[in-house]
XYZ file of C-alpha atoms in Angstrom:
431
model
C 0.508 -50.243 -29.456
C -1.091 -46.974 -30.403
C 0.626 -43.895 -31.742
C -0.604 -40.582 -33.020
C 1.202 -40.608 -36.337
C 0.173 -39.579 -39.826
C -0.368 -41.685 -42.895
C -1.686 -45.158 -42.446
C 0.082 -46.296 -39.294
C -1.713 -48.850 -37.121
C -1.278 -50.590 -33.816
C 2.076 -52.324 -33.897
C 3.520 -55.611 -32.820
C 0.165 -55.671 -31.789
C -9.406 -67.612 -30.539
C -11.169 -69.535 -28.803
C -9.291 -72.747 -29.392
C -7.302 -73.562 -26.273
C -3.523 -73.525 -26.398
C -3.646 -77.116 -25.211
C -5.463 -78.094 -28.398
C -2.702 -76.560 -30.490
C -0.054 -78.301 -28.456
C -1.905 -81.596 -28.808
C -2.689 -81.002 -32.465
C -6.404 -80.871 -31.871
C -8.216 -78.763 -34.442
C -11.090 -76.485 -33.613
C -12.615 -73.390 -35.176
C -14.086 -70.634 -33.007
C -17.310 -71.067 -35.006
C -18.711 -73.958 -37.089
C -16.003 -75.741 -39.078
C -16.171 -75.965 -42.869
C -17.628 -79.076 -44.420
C -15.440 -82.100 -45.042
C -15.491 -81.325 -48.763
C -14.377 -77.736 -48.148
C -11.621 -78.808 -45.767
C -10.381 -81.351 -48.284
C -10.355 -78.755 -51.049
C -8.077 -76.500 -48.975
C -5.447 -79.233 -48.975
C -5.786 -80.558 -52.525
C -2.513 -82.028 -53.728
C -0.615 -79.763 -56.079
C -1.983 -76.502 -54.700
C -0.007 -73.978 -52.693
C -0.883 -70.549 -51.417
C 0.728 -67.662 -53.275
C -0.914 -64.871 -51.271
C -2.835 -64.843 -48.023
C -3.985 -62.757 -45.070
C -5.069 -63.439 -41.481
C -8.722 -62.678 -40.793
C -9.997 -60.526 -37.906
C -13.264 -59.615 -36.241
C -15.024 -56.468 -37.506
C -13.961 -53.333 -35.653
C -14.300 -49.652 -36.445
C -11.197 -47.906 -37.732
C -9.188 -45.590 -35.524
C -7.043 -42.518 -35.970
C -3.954 -44.621 -36.604
C -5.152 -46.783 -39.494
C -8.130 -44.780 -40.760
C -11.735 -45.822 -41.434
C -12.842 -49.203 -42.743
C -16.072 -50.889 -43.864
C -15.981 -53.926 -41.585
C -18.708 -52.878 -39.135
C -21.172 -51.633 -41.753
C -20.356 -54.376 -44.259
C -21.582 -54.174 -47.836
C -24.881 -53.871 -49.677
C -25.401 -53.308 -53.405
C -21.662 -53.057 -54.042
C -18.754 -54.345 -56.074
C -15.565 -54.816 -54.044
C -12.220 -54.944 -55.855
C -9.021 -55.970 -54.068
C -5.519 -56.199 -55.499
C -3.019 -58.813 -54.336
C 0.553 -59.534 -55.363
C 1.328 -63.205 -55.892
C 4.610 -64.560 -54.587
C 4.692 -67.520 -57.002
C 3.013 -68.259 -60.298
C 1.242 -71.273 -61.693
C -1.087 -72.632 -64.343
C -4.362 -72.191 -62.413
C -5.739 -69.845 -59.762
C -8.422 -70.153 -57.094
C -9.452 -67.887 -54.227
C -10.470 -68.539 -50.642
C -13.202 -66.431 -49.011
C -13.757 -66.309 -45.255
C -16.893 -65.571 -43.253
C -15.137 -66.570 -40.049
C -16.627 -63.761 -37.955
C -19.846 -63.256 -39.880
C -23.156 -63.182 -38.014
C -25.179 -64.335 -41.029
C -24.570 -66.296 -44.240
C -22.387 -64.340 -46.665
C -24.025 -64.268 -50.098
C -21.676 -63.506 -52.963
C -23.685 -62.873 -56.134
C -20.636 -63.247 -58.394
C -16.845 -63.013 -58.378
C -14.104 -62.464 -60.946
C -10.336 -62.370 -61.203
C -8.188 -60.385 -63.640
C -4.654 -59.218 -64.079
C -4.194 -55.883 -62.343
C -3.490 -52.791 -64.420
C -2.753 -50.624 -61.391
C -5.070 -49.169 -58.767
C -8.609 -50.447 -59.297
C -8.019 -51.113 -63.001
C -8.174 -54.571 -64.578
C -5.974 -55.416 -67.538
C -8.130 -55.388 -70.696
C -9.271 -58.786 -71.867
C -8.088 -60.738 -68.812
C -11.193 -60.846 -66.608
C -12.355 -64.389 -65.826
C -15.531 -65.269 -63.952
C -15.070 -67.373 -60.829
C -17.390 -70.234 -59.937
C -18.064 -72.073 -56.719
C -19.081 -75.680 -57.175
C -19.978 -74.869 -60.759
C -22.225 -71.873 -59.978
C -21.480 -68.164 -60.193
C -22.916 -67.367 -56.774
C -21.806 -68.631 -53.391
C -23.117 -68.676 -49.843
C -20.601 -68.920 -47.024
C -21.975 -69.963 -43.647
C -21.019 -68.010 -40.520
C -17.677 -69.286 -39.268
C -16.807 -71.032 -42.538
C -14.532 -70.561 -45.545
C -15.116 -71.451 -49.173
C -12.740 -72.084 -52.065
C -13.572 -71.197 -55.656
C -13.261 -73.573 -58.578
C -9.926 -73.306 -60.415
C -9.514 -70.794 -63.238
C -6.989 -71.604 -66.014
C -5.037 -68.372 -65.635
C -1.265 -68.631 -66.070
C 0.570 -66.406 -63.594
C 4.182 -65.555 -62.771
C 5.958 -64.652 -59.507
C 5.266 -61.121 -58.197
C 2.351 -60.565 -60.584
C -0.656 -58.610 -59.285
C -4.233 -59.805 -59.606
C -7.485 -57.899 -59.104
C -10.156 -59.949 -57.328
C -13.687 -58.533 -57.501
C -16.680 -59.610 -55.417
C -20.258 -58.609 -56.212
C -22.846 -58.237 -53.446
C -26.519 -57.493 -54.040
C -27.806 -57.453 -50.472
C -26.669 -56.531 -46.979
C -23.760 -58.682 -45.814
C -23.750 -57.635 -42.183
C -20.413 -56.977 -40.449
C -17.492 -58.166 -42.559
C -14.693 -60.553 -41.665
C -11.579 -58.588 -42.612
C -7.903 -57.799 -42.115
C -7.473 -54.475 -40.364
C -4.288 -53.146 -41.946
C -2.769 -53.391 -45.388
C -0.499 -51.305 -47.570
C -2.699 -51.928 -50.645
C -6.197 -50.322 -50.681
C -9.481 -52.114 -51.291
C -11.846 -50.343 -53.710
C -15.652 -50.155 -53.630
C -18.221 -49.225 -56.263
C -22.005 -48.922 -55.957
C -23.919 -51.379 -58.123
C -22.655 -53.973 -60.581
C -19.133 -53.228 -61.768
C -17.812 -56.754 -61.554
C -16.436 -56.783 -65.090
C -15.336 -53.139 -65.351
C -11.812 -52.804 -66.660
C -11.601 -49.144 -65.758
C -11.471 -47.696 -62.258
C -14.019 -44.911 -62.738
C -16.802 -46.486 -60.678
C -14.489 -47.435 -57.813
C -14.599 -44.075 -56.096
C -14.065 -45.187 -52.486
C -11.201 -47.042 -50.849
C -9.905 -48.114 -47.452
C -6.626 -49.559 -46.243
C -8.092 -52.902 -45.181
C -8.969 -56.267 -46.750
C -12.389 -57.927 -46.691
C -13.317 -61.631 -46.882
C -10.336 -62.536 -49.103
C -8.164 -64.948 -47.105
C -6.022 -66.552 -49.793
C -5.109 -66.961 -53.449
C -3.838 -70.411 -54.409
C -1.952 -71.527 -57.504
C -1.151 -74.922 -58.943
C 1.634 -76.053 -61.253
C 5.249 -74.979 -60.955
C 5.291 -74.277 -57.208
C 7.348 -75.833 -54.438
C 5.051 -75.107 -51.504
C 4.439 -72.189 -49.169
C 6.192 -70.507 -46.264
C 3.926 -68.645 -43.847
C 5.216 -65.572 -42.024
C 3.245 -65.595 -38.768
C 3.246 -62.941 -36.089
C 2.560 -59.345 -35.185
C 3.180 -55.958 -36.817
C 6.748 -56.831 -37.819
C 5.171 -59.423 -40.111
C 2.041 -57.387 -40.951
C 4.256 -54.593 -42.249
C 3.755 -51.522 -40.072
C 6.272 -48.915 -41.220
C 6.463 -50.103 -44.840
C 5.703 -47.557 -47.543
C 2.102 -47.710 -48.819
C 1.756 -49.483 -52.153
C 5.435 -50.379 -52.390
C 5.223 -54.103 -51.539
C 8.008 -53.489 -49.059
C 6.974 -55.584 -46.045
C 9.150 -58.436 -44.803
C 7.094 -61.168 -46.570
C 7.160 -59.083 -49.778
C 10.928 -58.667 -49.641
C 11.364 -62.365 -48.882
C 9.177 -63.284 -51.879
C 11.400 -61.121 -54.087
C 14.517 -62.901 -52.832
C 12.967 -66.292 -53.527
C 11.842 -65.205 -57.001
C 15.325 -63.897 -57.810
C 16.803 -67.208 -56.644
C 14.306 -69.043 -58.886
C 13.024 -70.881 -55.840
C 9.317 -71.653 -56.436
C 8.215 -71.127 -52.845
C 5.146 -69.025 -52.023
C 5.140 -66.542 -49.144
C 2.005 -65.777 -47.125
C 1.684 -62.850 -44.714
C -0.239 -64.083 -41.654
C 0.758 -61.175 -39.443
C -1.683 -59.111 -37.388
C -0.502 -55.819 -35.919
C -0.698 -55.958 -32.134
C -1.100 -59.742 -32.003
C -0.151 -61.576 -28.814
C 0.590 -65.164 -27.915
C -1.555 -65.449 -24.795
C -4.513 -63.056 -25.062
C -7.105 -62.110 -27.680
C -7.671 -58.487 -28.634
C -10.565 -56.726 -30.350
C -8.000 -54.723 -32.353
C -5.308 -57.340 -32.855
C -7.062 -60.618 -33.477
C -7.243 -63.917 -31.664
C -4.212 -64.946 -29.664
C -1.544 -66.622 -31.739
C -1.878 -70.009 -30.030
C -5.568 -70.070 -31.020
C -5.210 -68.975 -34.643
C -2.079 -70.967 -35.507
C -3.948 -73.974 -36.910
C -6.129 -71.856 -39.165
C -3.540 -69.290 -40.246
C -0.567 -71.626 -40.687
C -1.201 -75.356 -40.566
C -4.248 -75.469 -42.808
C -2.994 -73.297 -45.650
C -2.443 -75.396 -48.782
C 1.125 -76.434 -49.525
C 2.647 -75.037 -46.325
C 6.098 -76.424 -45.587
C 7.745 -73.780 -43.357
C 6.751 -71.030 -40.941
C 8.601 -67.929 -39.725
C 7.466 -66.776 -36.256
C 7.843 -63.321 -34.679
C 5.777 -62.943 -31.497
C 6.167 -61.876 -27.890
C 6.806 -58.135 -28.046
C 3.181 -57.271 -27.344
C 3.038 -59.853 -24.550
C 5.943 -58.364 -22.591
C 5.466 -54.666 -23.323
C 3.971 -52.106 -20.992
C 0.240 -51.500 -21.644
C -0.715 -48.130 -20.092
C -4.247 -47.289 -21.161
C -4.176 -49.147 -24.482
C -7.575 -50.815 -25.104
C -6.049 -52.890 -27.900
C -3.839 -54.690 -25.376
C -6.575 -55.725 -22.979
C -7.267 -58.045 -21.278
C -4.066 -59.322 -19.781
C -1.051 -57.587 -18.333
C 2.602 -58.006 -19.271
C 3.781 -61.612 -19.576
C 6.986 -63.025 -18.197
C 9.729 -64.354 -20.430
C 8.900 -67.880 -19.265
C 5.262 -67.488 -20.321
C 6.242 -66.253 -23.793
C 8.739 -69.090 -24.216
C 6.150 -71.670 -23.191
C 3.647 -70.309 -25.744
C 6.260 -70.313 -28.510
C 7.093 -73.935 -27.676
C 3.432 -74.818 -28.247
C 3.579 -73.347 -31.752
C 6.802 -75.202 -32.551
C 5.381 -78.530 -31.382
C 2.264 -78.080 -33.515
C 4.326 -77.148 -36.577
C 6.786 -80.017 -36.142
C 3.952 -82.519 -35.822
C 2.835 -81.432 -39.296
C 6.364 -81.833 -40.647
C 7.017 -78.101 -41.034
C 10.313 -76.313 -40.652
C 10.127 -73.509 -38.080
C 12.221 -70.322 -38.105
C 12.226 -68.332 -34.864
C 12.656 -64.553 -35.013
C 14.192 -62.636 -32.141
C 12.220 -59.666 -30.818
C 13.403 -56.429 -32.389
C 14.908 -53.586 -30.282
C 12.166 -51.647 -28.465
C 13.946 -48.888 -26.569
C 13.403 -45.404 -27.952
C 9.926 -45.943 -29.404
C 7.877 -42.741 -29.530
C 5.021 -44.268 -27.515
C 4.977 -46.252 -24.246
C 6.420 -49.679 -24.902
C 9.764 -50.036 -23.125
C 10.967 -50.321 -19.550
C 13.968 -51.978 -17.894
C 11.746 -54.984 -17.051
C 10.567 -55.242 -20.662
C 14.199 -55.213 -21.775
C 15.086 -57.940 -19.267
C 12.306 -60.155 -20.627
C 13.192 -59.380 -24.245
C 16.826 -60.340 -23.650
C 15.816 -63.617 -21.993
C 13.440 -64.570 -24.823
C 15.981 -63.689 -27.498
C 18.697 -65.710 -25.777
C 16.351 -68.718 -25.696
C 15.432 -68.334 -29.391
C 19.115 -68.153 -30.372
C 20.527 -70.897 -28.183
C 17.874 -73.414 -27.116
C 17.777 -75.347 -30.389
C 13.980 -75.278 -30.314
C 13.794 -73.692 -33.763
C 15.252 -75.149 -36.951
C 16.773 -71.758 -37.786
C 16.832 -68.214 -36.419
C 16.159 -64.858 -38.066
C 17.972 -62.513 -35.704
C 15.842 -59.371 -36.086
C 17.311 -58.010 -32.869
C 20.887 -57.958 -34.121
C 19.960 -56.907 -37.653
C 17.959 -53.915 -36.420
C 20.134 -52.927 -33.444
C 22.025 -49.643 -33.281
C 25.727 -50.556 -32.813
C 26.085 -47.659 -30.362
C 23.137 -48.846 -28.219
C 21.936 -52.371 -29.068
C 18.700 -51.897 -27.115
C 17.604 -49.317 -29.719
C 17.012 -49.772 -33.452
C 19.395 -48.079 -35.858
C 17.902 -44.906 -37.315
C 18.626 -45.896 -40.905
C 16.386 -48.958 -40.525
C 13.543 -47.576 -38.406
C 10.193 -45.973 -39.246
C 9.176 -42.600 -37.777
C 7.573 -44.260 -34.734
C 11.042 -45.216 -33.512
C 10.239 -48.915 -33.396
C 9.108 -50.561 -36.620
C 11.367 -51.150 -39.615
C 11.186 -48.861 -42.627
C 11.595 -50.242 -46.143
C 15.383 -50.503 -45.731
C 14.898 -52.308 -42.422
C 12.518 -54.836 -43.944
C 14.941 -55.470 -46.793
C 17.713 -56.085 -44.267
C 15.518 -58.536 -42.370
C 14.655 -60.412 -45.561
C 18.370 -60.722 -46.345
C 18.804 -62.284 -42.917
C 16.654 -65.299 -43.810
C 18.607 -68.387 -44.868
C 16.595 -69.517 -47.894
C 17.956 -73.052 -47.551
C 16.097 -73.413 -44.246
C 12.727 -72.841 -45.943
C 12.932 -75.752 -48.396
């Protein structure tokens, strides 16, 4: 969905693996798969993912989310990105993705440090990262790579600064289109800078960094998978206020060592790819959920962009509105794939859509939304239900969201709404 709104809003609720492969637990990548050694390293016993993002094809920024560097890529640059861990551990490693690259990605060097805010690194904490024992790495088009472990002790909700050094043209960059935490860029070699002075440019997107794993003291990972409700549209910039963030805080307060990964993509759909909103959910589910290290549960919110009206929105093409039956069938495919891997699956009802300040709702959309939500609540397909519909609904008109919980676009949760949704998750169902 597109809206002309200020301040970092992007397309809301916004591959080539067939849905049948997901349903049958076949595994395929849209480009060459990683090597056997790389694939094994993703699933090394004892590792779990503490932070992660879903990767997208390069696309120029728009008026909603602002400019990004994905199309131009990088040259003689240092790229610093800050992530907040959901769980801590004794060691750290990072995962880099060149999933949509058109040429080998050459990383001259990489480092990790404790964040001191913005683009600053905490003095004395910078540690060089290595890949197979060397400081540099080359990631083939369509592949991922995992760094060697670094003995860096971390705690839940701690922020790390991950810096990548490039010395030559990367070509278009695999990235994540929307984030509430900027990425920072400096010209030249500033890999080990503790200060932020050289990092004079920033964008609200993530590049190449697909995951941060920890080992020691963790109980596994829950992946939040879906569209803009998961991605965090409407959350305050820099406040770590998205649904996965708020859930991670609840788990940390409960002393439950379970990592939370945000695998949401604004605008994402179950049945159709989108240049703006990533591969369809049935195609990316294996990569973005099943193959993350330590995953044991998944929370799913999808379907709103499949059933909504799509007048003139290029981000929701191809494909017209889906029926409730089509959305339900696609969700069943995800559940079957997750269950076959032994994961718990939490279904999330579609939030109220009436009253949005851009075209999204109609009586037919509401009919389909009601049918899907009834199935999620009552079919028994899911192990548990997060009832976003009832949590967000205005008591005076349940088809609309309550104003105290909704962002200025009239649809997405604000920080209070995301906190309410996180409180609606039964933590016992994630273990």
